[in-house]
């Protein structure tokens, strides 16, 4: 089913039956509709939405994490250098920056589904083209284009799922998406371990490109968020989407439950971007930006540079990719821990604790030189990093913003996080050459501690709250 395009005859019947012109909706009808949006039943359509978003997020993560193994081989074979690798990483994040900003505006203006389709097509084409890159300069340019698609994927995916699922189990649903999405870390590193030394790094880009275009084709059927329709005053379209979920529930003998509590939360007016920096919202905006800056700086510094660090320490590319693959098993483990605890413990204190543990483990990691300890400490640090990914990036930051501003708010926070990671590769390369690995982890650790303190002071708890 496509909320704007092709629909089955049954879906068309439901739409026609429930169509009411926007101007005819009474205040009571609006409140009832909002209550139904807040209590969408879990049906086959919900699972289809979850599956298609998950596949897109897996591809997003796969493309990010394949860089570590690819860059390690490019340095070893002389196709690239540390400086060019830094440019490659920074260009990726420049693309991510623009993708995050653009999709935020498109998603709030034209809808989540429109933004979601454009980004995956851009990413798929650029990834396929990377397979044929004749030199490092071309690969860097294509990487920037891929980054635009990647930036949109992560902004849209988590926010879109959160707008469909019930408030009481939102953490579980979005956390589950994060668990599966972060399986891309060990998958990418393990496939890199198998593919890169044997048939070459180009095939990593080919895999990402081909699968992304397949997912793009099937994702055309994603319905638009009824919560977004409602926030735009398009009540009849929101009604049509909600009715499809409810009809599927009745077919299974389930009577949809419409709680009348906490309605009239969704503001039905077009939001101004300036509202993000108003007196009532600026602390949330700054906090979201700083949380994502800290998560991105820590995660991508560690994940992207580890194979190169191991290669420069004298370990072969094959062994370095194997070590990295073992460490990355901690990614889905950390995301799973976040998933099962986030609706119990809450968002705020999980984020603070994970920031502090990541900083401490990073400091310890910098002193290790034995493979066993490198893998053990690296595994534990990966767990903490991906608790942050699951709870902070995936769930908490999108929840900070209202529906009419969610894509722009989340996109802005993601963009600021990308700005930090544009500069970080050059800083890391300079520190590695002149100061050593300890300086890298000390500086990142101090940054994480500062953001943890900011979260304690400014961070609201959003556990099980109805999205406004």
Short mmCIF file of C-alpha atoms in Angstrom, two decimals:
data_model
loop_
_atom_site.label_atom_id
_atom_site.label_comp_id
_atom_site.label_asym_id
_atom_site.label_seq_id
_atom_site.Cartn_x
_atom_site.Cartn_y
_atom_site.Cartn_z
CA UNK A 1 0.00 0.00 0.00
CA UNK A 2 1.17 3.47 -0.91
CA UNK A 3 -0.47 6.30 0.97
CA UNK A 4 -0.09 8.57 -2.03
CA UNK A 5 -0.10 6.12 -4.92
CA UNK A 6 -1.09 2.54 -5.66
CA UNK A 7 -3.59 0.96 -3.28
CA UNK A 8 -5.59 -2.27 -3.26
CA UNK A 9 -9.34 -2.24 -3.89
CA UNK A 10 -9.97 -2.95 -0.20
CA UNK A 11 -7.81 -0.04 0.83
CA UNK A 12 -9.58 2.26 -1.64
CA UNK A 13 -12.94 1.17 -0.20
CA UNK A 14 -11.74 2.01 3.32
CA UNK A 15 -10.49 5.41 2.16
CA UNK A 16 -13.73 6.33 0.42
CA UNK A 17 -15.81 5.16 3.37
CA UNK A 18 -13.83 7.23 5.86
CA UNK A 19 -13.29 10.34 3.79
CA UNK A 20 -14.42 13.54 5.49
CA UNK A 21 -13.35 16.98 4.22
CA UNK A 22 -10.88 18.64 6.59
CA UNK A 23 -13.14 21.59 7.27
CA UNK A 24 -15.93 19.27 8.48
CA UNK A 25 -13.90 17.69 11.31
CA UNK A 26 -15.23 18.81 14.67
CA UNK A 27 -12.98 19.22 17.69
CA UNK A 28 -14.35 15.99 19.13
CA UNK A 29 -13.63 14.11 15.89
CA UNK A 30 -10.09 15.46 15.86
CA UNK A 31 -9.51 14.32 19.43
CA UNK A 32 -10.90 10.87 18.64
CA UNK A 33 -8.70 10.62 15.56
CA UNK A 34 -5.64 11.63 17.54
CA UNK A 35 -6.45 9.01 20.18
CA UNK A 36 -6.62 6.40 17.43
CA UNK A 37 -3.26 7.55 16.02
CA UNK A 38 -1.76 7.22 19.49
CA UNK A 39 -3.09 3.66 19.73
CA UNK A 40 -2.51 2.19 16.28
CA UNK A 41 -2.94 -1.60 16.50
CA UNK A 42 0.04 -3.80 15.71
CA UNK A 43 -0.88 -5.48 12.42
CA UNK A 44 0.78 -6.84 9.30
CA UNK A 45 1.17 -3.29 7.99
CA UNK A 46 3.03 -2.29 11.15
CA UNK A 47 5.39 -5.24 10.71
CA UNK A 48 5.84 -4.41 7.01
CA UNK A 49 6.77 -0.83 7.91
CA UNK A 50 9.20 -2.13 10.52
CA UNK A 51 10.78 -4.58 8.06
CA UNK A 52 11.31 -2.05 5.25
CA UNK A 53 12.73 0.57 7.61
CA UNK A 54 15.01 -2.05 9.13
CA UNK A 55 16.38 -3.08 5.74
CA UNK A 56 17.16 0.54 4.92
CA UNK A 57 18.90 1.07 8.25
CA UNK A 58 20.93 -2.12 7.79
CA UNK A 59 22.17 -0.82 4.45
CA UNK A 60 22.96 2.54 6.02
CA UNK A 61 25.08 0.92 8.72
CA UNK A 62 26.69 -1.52 6.30
CA UNK A 63 27.90 1.32 4.10
CA UNK A 64 29.28 3.28 7.06
CA UNK A 65 31.13 0.33 8.54
CA UNK A 66 32.55 -1.05 5.31
CA UNK A 67 34.80 2.03 5.22
CA UNK A 68 37.08 0.73 7.97
CA UNK A 69 38.10 -2.43 6.11
CA UNK A 70 38.23 -0.73 2.70
CA UNK A 71 40.48 2.09 3.91
CA UNK A 72 42.80 -0.35 5.66
CA UNK A 73 43.43 -2.23 2.40
CA UNK A 74 43.73 0.97 0.35
CA UNK A 75 46.54 2.17 2.62
CA UNK A 76 48.28 -1.20 2.58
CA UNK A 77 48.21 -1.44 -1.23
CA UNK A 78 49.31 2.16 -1.76
CA UNK A 79 46.03 3.13 -3.48
CA UNK A 80 45.49 5.67 -0.71
CA UNK A 81 47.26 7.31 2.25
CA UNK A 82 46.36 8.38 5.79
CA UNK A 83 45.69 11.91 4.51
CA UNK A 84 43.46 10.70 1.66
CA UNK A 85 41.67 8.33 4.04
CA UNK A 86 40.95 11.30 6.31
CA UNK A 87 39.54 13.17 3.29
CA UNK A 88 37.41 10.13 2.41
CA UNK A 89 35.95 10.02 5.93
CA UNK A 90 35.41 13.77 6.12
CA UNK A 91 33.74 13.84 2.69
CA UNK A 92 31.39 11.11 3.86
CA UNK A 93 30.34 13.29 6.77
CA UNK A 94 30.02 16.38 4.59
CA UNK A 95 27.48 14.39 2.56
CA UNK A 96 25.84 13.19 5.76
CA UNK A 97 25.62 16.80 6.96
CA UNK A 98 23.82 18.02 3.84
CA UNK A 99 21.65 14.91 3.71
CA UNK A 100 20.55 15.44 7.33
CA UNK A 101 19.68 19.10 6.81
CA UNK A 102 17.89 18.64 3.47
CA UNK A 103 15.82 15.64 4.56
CA UNK A 104 14.75 17.47 7.70
CA UNK A 105 13.11 20.21 5.64
CA UNK A 106 11.74 17.84 2.97
CA UNK A 107 10.37 15.43 5.58
CA UNK A 108 8.48 18.13 7.49
CA UNK A 109 7.37 19.90 4.32
CA UNK A 110 6.47 17.14 1.82
CA UNK A 111 6.22 14.14 4.12
CA UNK A 112 8.36 11.35 5.51
CA UNK A 113 7.73 8.94 2.65
CA UNK A 114 8.95 11.37 -0.04
CA UNK A 115 12.18 12.09 1.79
CA UNK A 116 12.69 8.40 2.47
CA UNK A 117 12.49 7.32 -1.16
CA UNK A 118 14.78 10.03 -2.57
CA UNK A 119 17.59 9.26 -0.16
CA UNK A 120 17.81 5.53 -0.83
CA UNK A 121 17.89 6.04 -4.60
CA UNK A 122 20.79 8.53 -4.31
CA UNK A 123 22.67 6.19 -2.01
CA UNK A 124 22.15 3.12 -4.22
CA UNK A 125 23.31 4.77 -7.45
CA UNK A 126 26.39 6.34 -5.83
CA UNK A 127 27.37 3.04 -4.18
CA UNK A 128 27.16 1.18 -7.48
CA UNK A 129 29.24 3.87 -9.18
CA UNK A 130 31.90 3.49 -6.45
CA UNK A 131 32.54 -0.04 -7.71
CA UNK A 132 33.95 1.48 -10.90
CA UNK A 133 35.97 4.32 -9.31
CA UNK A 134 39.29 4.62 -11.24
CA UNK A 135 41.16 6.45 -8.46
CA UNK A 136 40.89 7.67 -4.88
CA UNK A 137 39.72 11.15 -5.88
CA UNK A 138 36.71 9.76 -7.74
CA UNK A 139 35.94 7.42 -4.86
CA UNK A 140 36.01 10.35 -2.43
CA UNK A 141 33.57 12.37 -4.60
CA UNK A 142 31.18 9.42 -4.89
CA UNK A 143 31.45 8.89 -1.16
CA UNK A 144 30.22 12.43 -0.58
CA UNK A 145 27.19 11.75 -2.79
CA UNK A 146 26.49 8.48 -0.95
CA UNK A 147 26.70 10.42 2.31
CA UNK A 148 23.77 12.62 1.26
CA UNK A 149 21.59 9.51 1.03
CA UNK A 150 22.98 8.06 4.25
CA UNK A 151 22.31 11.29 6.13
CA UNK A 152 18.66 11.20 5.17
CA UNK A 153 18.21 7.52 6.02
CA UNK A 154 19.12 7.77 9.68
CA UNK A 155 17.14 11.00 10.20
CA UNK A 156 13.98 9.54 8.69
CA UNK A 157 14.05 5.89 9.76
CA UNK A 158 13.98 6.17 13.54
CA UNK A 159 11.63 9.19 13.56
CA UNK A 160 9.18 7.54 11.14
CA UNK A 161 8.89 4.28 13.11
CA UNK A 162 8.44 6.23 16.35
CA UNK A 163 5.46 8.04 14.82
CA UNK A 164 3.64 4.78 14.04
CA UNK A 165 4.14 2.60 17.12
CA UNK A 166 2.23 2.93 20.43
CA UNK A 167 3.76 5.25 23.06
CA UNK A 168 3.94 2.58 25.77
CA UNK A 169 6.12 0.31 23.65
CA UNK A 170 7.88 2.92 21.49
CA UNK A 171 11.22 2.30 23.17
CA UNK A 172 10.92 -1.44 22.53
CA UNK A 173 10.04 -0.98 18.85
CA UNK A 174 12.64 1.65 18.04
CA UNK A 175 15.17 -0.19 20.20
CA UNK A 176 14.50 -3.37 18.20
CA UNK A 177 15.14 -1.41 15.01
CA UNK A 178 18.42 -0.20 16.48
CA UNK A 179 19.42 -3.76 17.45
CA UNK A 180 18.85 -5.04 13.93
CA UNK A 181 20.35 -1.96 12.29
CA UNK A 182 23.49 -2.30 14.36
CA UNK A 183 23.92 -5.89 13.25
CA UNK A 184 25.33 -4.15 10.18
CA UNK A 185 28.56 -3.48 12.11
CA UNK A 186 29.60 -7.13 12.57
CA UNK A 187 28.06 -8.05 9.19
CA UNK A 188 30.09 -5.40 7.36
CA UNK A 189 33.32 -6.19 9.18
CA UNK A 190 32.85 -9.96 8.76
CA UNK A 191 32.05 -9.65 5.04
CA UNK A 192 35.03 -7.32 4.74
CA UNK A 193 37.17 -10.02 6.38
CA UNK A 194 35.94 -12.55 3.78
CA UNK A 195 35.67 -10.39 0.66
CA UNK A 196 38.32 -7.66 0.76
CA UNK A 197 41.46 -9.86 0.98
CA UNK A 198 40.09 -12.35 -1.60
CA UNK A 199 38.20 -10.51 -4.37
CA UNK A 200 38.82 -6.87 -3.48
CA UNK A 201 37.23 -3.86 -1.79
CA UNK A 202 35.10 -2.83 -4.79
CA UNK A 203 32.62 -5.63 -4.17
CA UNK A 204 31.69 -4.15 -0.80
CA UNK A 205 30.27 -1.11 -2.61
CA UNK A 206 28.57 -3.31 -5.22
CA UNK A 207 26.73 -5.29 -2.52
CA UNK A 208 25.50 -2.10 -0.84
CA UNK A 209 24.36 -0.56 -4.13
CA UNK A 210 22.48 -3.54 -5.55
CA UNK A 211 20.62 -4.37 -2.33
CA UNK A 212 19.71 -0.73 -1.69
CA UNK A 213 18.02 -0.40 -5.10
CA UNK A 214 16.04 -3.59 -4.43
CA UNK A 215 14.87 -2.20 -1.08
CA UNK A 216 14.07 1.14 -2.75
CA UNK A 217 11.71 -0.65 -5.14
CA UNK A 218 9.76 -2.40 -2.39
CA UNK A 219 9.77 0.62 -0.09
CA UNK A 220 7.57 2.59 -2.51
CA UNK A 221 4.64 0.95 -0.70
CA UNK A 222 5.41 2.52 2.69
CA UNK A 223 2.42 4.48 4.03
CA UNK A 224 2.84 8.07 5.13
CA UNK A 225 2.86 8.82 8.85
CA UNK A 226 -0.72 9.56 10.00
CA UNK A 227 0.78 11.63 12.81
CA UNK A 228 2.46 13.86 10.22
CA UNK A 229 -0.79 14.14 8.23
CA UNK A 230 -2.58 15.18 11.40
CA UNK A 231 0.07 17.79 12.23
CA UNK A 232 -0.48 19.28 8.78
CA UNK A 233 -4.24 19.46 9.26
CA UNK A 234 -4.81 16.68 6.69
CA UNK A 235 -7.25 14.81 8.90
CA UNK A 236 -8.96 12.78 6.18
CA UNK A 237 -5.64 11.34 4.96
CA UNK A 238 -4.64 10.50 8.52
CA UNK A 239 -8.04 8.82 8.93
CA UNK A 240 -7.47 6.71 5.82
CA UNK A 241 -4.16 5.36 7.08
CA UNK A 242 -5.50 4.68 10.58
CA UNK A 243 -8.54 2.89 9.15
CA UNK A 244 -6.34 0.43 7.27
CA UNK A 245 -4.57 -0.57 10.50
CA UNK A 246 -7.88 -0.92 12.32
CA UNK A 247 -9.47 -2.97 9.52
CA UNK A 248 -6.51 -5.38 9.61
CA UNK A 249 -6.90 -5.70 13.37
CA UNK A 250 -10.62 -6.52 13.08
CA UNK A 251 -9.85 -9.16 10.45
CA UNK A 252 -7.76 -10.88 13.12
CA UNK A 253 -10.56 -10.57 15.66
CA UNK A 254 -8.84 -7.74 17.54
CA UNK A 255 -10.93 -4.73 18.53
CA UNK A 256 -8.81 -1.53 18.36
CA UNK A 257 -8.60 0.28 21.70
CA UNK A 258 -8.92 4.05 21.67
CA UNK A 259 -7.68 5.62 24.85
CA UNK A 260 -9.09 9.09 25.36
CA UNK A 261 -6.19 10.11 27.60
CA UNK A 262 -3.46 12.53 26.54
CA UNK A 263 -5.07 13.64 23.32
CA UNK A 264 -4.87 17.05 21.70
CA UNK A 265 -1.07 16.90 21.99
CA UNK A 266 -0.30 17.16 18.26
CA UNK A 267 -0.19 20.82 17.23
CA UNK A 268 -1.92 21.27 13.88
CA UNK A 269 0.01 24.10 12.37
CA UNK A 270 3.11 24.39 10.20
CA UNK A 271 6.16 24.86 12.37
CA UNK A 272 8.79 27.49 11.76
CA UNK A 273 12.44 26.45 11.83
CA UNK A 274 13.08 29.39 14.17
CA UNK A 275 10.97 27.64 16.81
CA UNK A 276 13.87 25.25 17.41
CA UNK A 277 15.80 28.20 18.81
CA UNK A 278 12.95 29.79 20.77
CA UNK A 279 13.14 30.25 24.54
CA UNK A 280 11.09 27.10 25.17
CA UNK A 281 12.99 24.82 22.77
CA UNK A 282 16.59 25.99 22.51
CA UNK A 283 17.89 23.84 25.38
CA UNK A 284 16.43 20.71 23.77
CA UNK A 285 17.90 21.70 20.41
CA UNK A 286 21.37 22.29 21.87
CA UNK A 287 21.19 19.09 23.91
CA UNK A 288 20.17 17.02 20.88
CA UNK A 289 23.02 18.51 18.86
CA UNK A 290 25.61 17.83 21.58
CA UNK A 291 24.44 14.26 22.22
CA UNK A 292 24.73 13.36 18.55
CA UNK A 293 28.05 15.19 18.20
CA UNK A 294 29.47 13.14 21.08
CA UNK A 295 28.04 9.81 19.85
CA UNK A 296 29.24 10.35 16.29
CA UNK A 297 32.70 11.52 17.30
CA UNK A 298 33.22 8.53 19.61
CA UNK A 299 31.63 5.81 17.49
CA UNK A 300 33.00 6.70 14.09
CA UNK A 301 36.48 7.50 15.39
CA UNK A 302 36.70 4.10 17.01
CA UNK A 303 35.01 2.02 14.31
CA UNK A 304 36.52 3.70 11.25
CA UNK A 305 40.09 3.99 12.47
CA UNK A 306 40.58 0.68 14.30
CA UNK A 307 41.62 -1.41 11.24
CA UNK A 308 44.07 1.30 10.13
CA UNK A 309 45.48 1.60 13.66
CA UNK A 310 46.03 -2.15 13.80
CA UNK A 311 47.66 -2.19 10.35
CA UNK A 312 50.02 0.62 11.40
CA UNK A 313 50.90 -1.42 14.49
CA UNK A 314 52.22 -4.20 12.25
CA UNK A 315 49.17 -6.46 12.19
CA UNK A 316 48.19 -7.82 8.78
CA UNK A 317 45.05 -6.49 7.07
CA UNK A 318 43.42 -9.92 7.32
CA UNK A 319 44.02 -10.19 11.08
CA UNK A 320 43.05 -6.57 11.72
CA UNK A 321 39.72 -7.11 9.97
CA UNK A 322 39.20 -10.28 11.99
CA UNK A 323 39.90 -8.47 15.29
CA UNK A 324 37.57 -5.66 14.29
CA UNK A 325 34.80 -8.10 13.34
CA UNK A 326 35.01 -9.72 16.79
CA UNK A 327 34.84 -6.33 18.53
CA UNK A 328 31.86 -5.30 16.44
CA UNK A 329 29.78 -8.18 17.80
CA UNK A 330 29.36 -5.77 20.70
CA UNK A 331 27.22 -3.50 18.48
CA UNK A 332 24.02 -5.60 18.43
CA UNK A 333 24.71 -6.66 22.04
CA UNK A 334 24.80 -3.03 23.17
CA UNK A 335 21.74 -2.14 21.10
CA UNK A 336 19.86 -5.12 22.58
CA UNK A 337 20.72 -4.03 26.13
CA UNK A 338 19.37 -0.60 25.26
CA UNK A 339 16.24 -2.11 23.76
CA UNK A 340 15.26 -4.23 26.80
CA UNK A 341 16.00 -1.55 29.41
CA UNK A 342 14.99 1.76 27.81
CA UNK A 343 11.26 1.54 28.68
CA UNK A 344 12.11 0.47 32.24
CA UNK A 345 15.08 2.58 33.28
CA UNK A 346 14.32 5.45 30.94
CA UNK A 347 16.34 7.37 28.36
CA UNK A 348 18.17 10.04 30.34
CA UNK A 349 20.18 8.04 32.87
CA UNK A 350 21.03 5.28 30.43
CA UNK A 351 22.59 7.90 28.17
CA UNK A 352 24.56 9.47 31.03
CA UNK A 353 25.87 6.10 32.26
CA UNK A 354 26.85 4.93 28.78
CA UNK A 355 28.73 8.18 28.09
CA UNK A 356 30.78 7.83 31.28
CA UNK A 357 31.58 4.14 30.70
CA UNK A 358 32.63 4.80 27.10
CA UNK A 359 35.02 7.54 28.25
CA UNK A 360 36.58 5.28 30.90
CA UNK A 361 36.95 2.26 28.61
CA UNK A 362 38.43 4.41 25.85
CA UNK A 363 41.16 5.59 28.21
CA UNK A 364 41.94 1.99 29.22
CA UNK A 365 41.88 0.85 25.57
CA UNK A 366 44.60 3.34 24.64
CA UNK A 367 47.13 1.49 26.85
CA UNK A 368 46.54 -1.98 25.40
CA UNK A 369 49.01 -3.69 23.05
CA UNK A 370 48.06 -7.36 23.39
CA UNK A 371 45.48 -8.70 20.90
CA UNK A 372 43.38 -10.36 23.64
CA UNK A 373 43.06 -7.18 25.70
CA UNK A 374 42.53 -5.04 22.58
CA UNK A 375 39.58 -7.22 21.60
CA UNK A 376 38.17 -7.49 25.15
CA UNK A 377 38.26 -3.79 25.99
CA UNK A 378 37.23 -2.92 22.43
CA UNK A 379 34.24 -5.28 22.73
CA UNK A 380 33.10 -3.68 26.01
CA UNK A 381 33.55 -0.18 24.61
CA UNK A 382 31.54 -1.15 21.52
CA UNK A 383 28.70 -2.31 23.79
CA UNK A 384 28.61 1.09 25.52
CA UNK A 385 28.82 2.98 22.22
CA UNK A 386 25.84 1.10 20.83
CA UNK A 387 23.76 1.54 23.94
CA UNK A 388 24.24 5.22 23.12
CA UNK A 389 23.31 4.58 19.50
CA UNK A 390 20.17 2.65 20.47
CA UNK A 391 18.94 4.99 23.20
CA UNK A 392 20.40 8.41 22.39
CA UNK A 393 20.54 8.58 18.60
CA UNK A 394 17.65 6.25 17.75
CA UNK A 395 15.06 7.05 20.44
CA UNK A 396 15.82 10.04 22.67
CA UNK A 397 16.84 12.83 20.28
CA UNK A 398 13.83 12.40 17.89
CA UNK A 399 11.53 12.39 20.95
CA UNK A 400 12.80 15.81 22.02
CA UNK A 401 10.95 17.54 19.16
CA UNK A 402 7.27 17.95 18.29
CA UNK A 403 5.84 16.23 15.19
CA UNK A 404 5.69 19.35 13.04
CA UNK A 405 9.40 20.03 13.80
CA UNK A 406 10.69 16.50 14.39
CA UNK A 407 12.43 15.99 11.07
CA UNK A 408 14.02 19.44 11.10
CA UNK A 409 15.00 19.16 14.76
CA UNK A 410 16.44 15.68 14.37
CA UNK A 411 18.02 16.65 11.04
CA UNK A 412 19.67 19.70 12.62
CA UNK A 413 21.01 17.63 15.51
CA UNK A 414 22.29 14.99 13.08
CA UNK A 415 23.89 17.71 10.94
CA UNK A 416 25.75 19.20 13.92
CA UNK A 417 26.93 15.71 14.80
CA UNK A 418 28.21 15.32 11.25
CA UNK A 419 30.05 18.64 11.45
CA UNK A 420 32.09 17.25 14.33
CA UNK A 421 32.90 14.13 12.34
CA UNK A 422 34.01 16.17 9.33
CA UNK A 423 36.80 17.68 11.41
CA UNK A 424 37.49 14.66 13.61
CA UNK A 425 39.34 12.49 11.02
CA UNK A 426 41.93 15.22 10.42
CA UNK A 427 42.32 15.78 14.15
CA UNK A 428 42.71 12.04 14.74
CA UNK A 429 45.27 11.70 11.93
CA UNK A 430 47.29 14.63 13.36
CA UNK A 431 47.11 13.31 16.93
CA UNK A 432 48.15 9.83 15.83
CA UNK A 433 51.20 11.19 14.01
CA UNK A 434 52.37 13.68 16.66
CA UNK A 435 50.77 12.77 20.01
CA UNK A 436 49.78 9.10 19.90
CA UNK A 437 46.60 7.11 20.44
CA UNK A 438 46.29 8.10 24.13
CA UNK A 439 45.65 11.74 23.24
CA UNK A 440 42.82 10.69 20.90
CA UNK A 441 40.90 8.82 23.58
CA UNK A 442 41.59 11.35 26.36
CA UNK A 443 40.15 14.23 24.30
CA UNK A 444 37.11 12.21 23.25
CA UNK A 445 36.60 11.04 26.85
CA UNK A 446 36.55 14.61 28.17
CA UNK A 447 34.02 15.57 25.50
CA UNK A 448 31.75 12.64 26.45
CA UNK A 449 31.91 13.61 30.13
CA UNK A 450 30.88 17.20 29.33
CA UNK A 451 27.87 16.04 27.30
CA UNK A 452 26.89 13.61 30.09
CA UNK A 453 26.80 16.57 32.50
CA UNK A 454 24.74 18.59 30.04
CA UNK A 455 22.24 15.72 29.77
CA UNK A 456 21.87 15.60 33.57
CA UNK A 457 21.15 19.34 33.77
CA UNK A 458 19.00 19.89 30.64
CA UNK A 459 17.68 16.49 29.64
CA UNK A 460 13.96 15.72 30.13
CA UNK A 461 12.83 12.12 30.59
CA UNK A 462 10.66 11.05 27.64
CA UNK A 463 9.92 7.45 28.65
CA UNK A 464 6.46 6.34 27.43
CA UNK A 465 5.33 9.90 26.71
CA UNK A 466 2.85 10.57 23.90
CA UNK A 467 4.58 12.27 20.96
CA UNK A 468 3.31 15.81 20.48
#
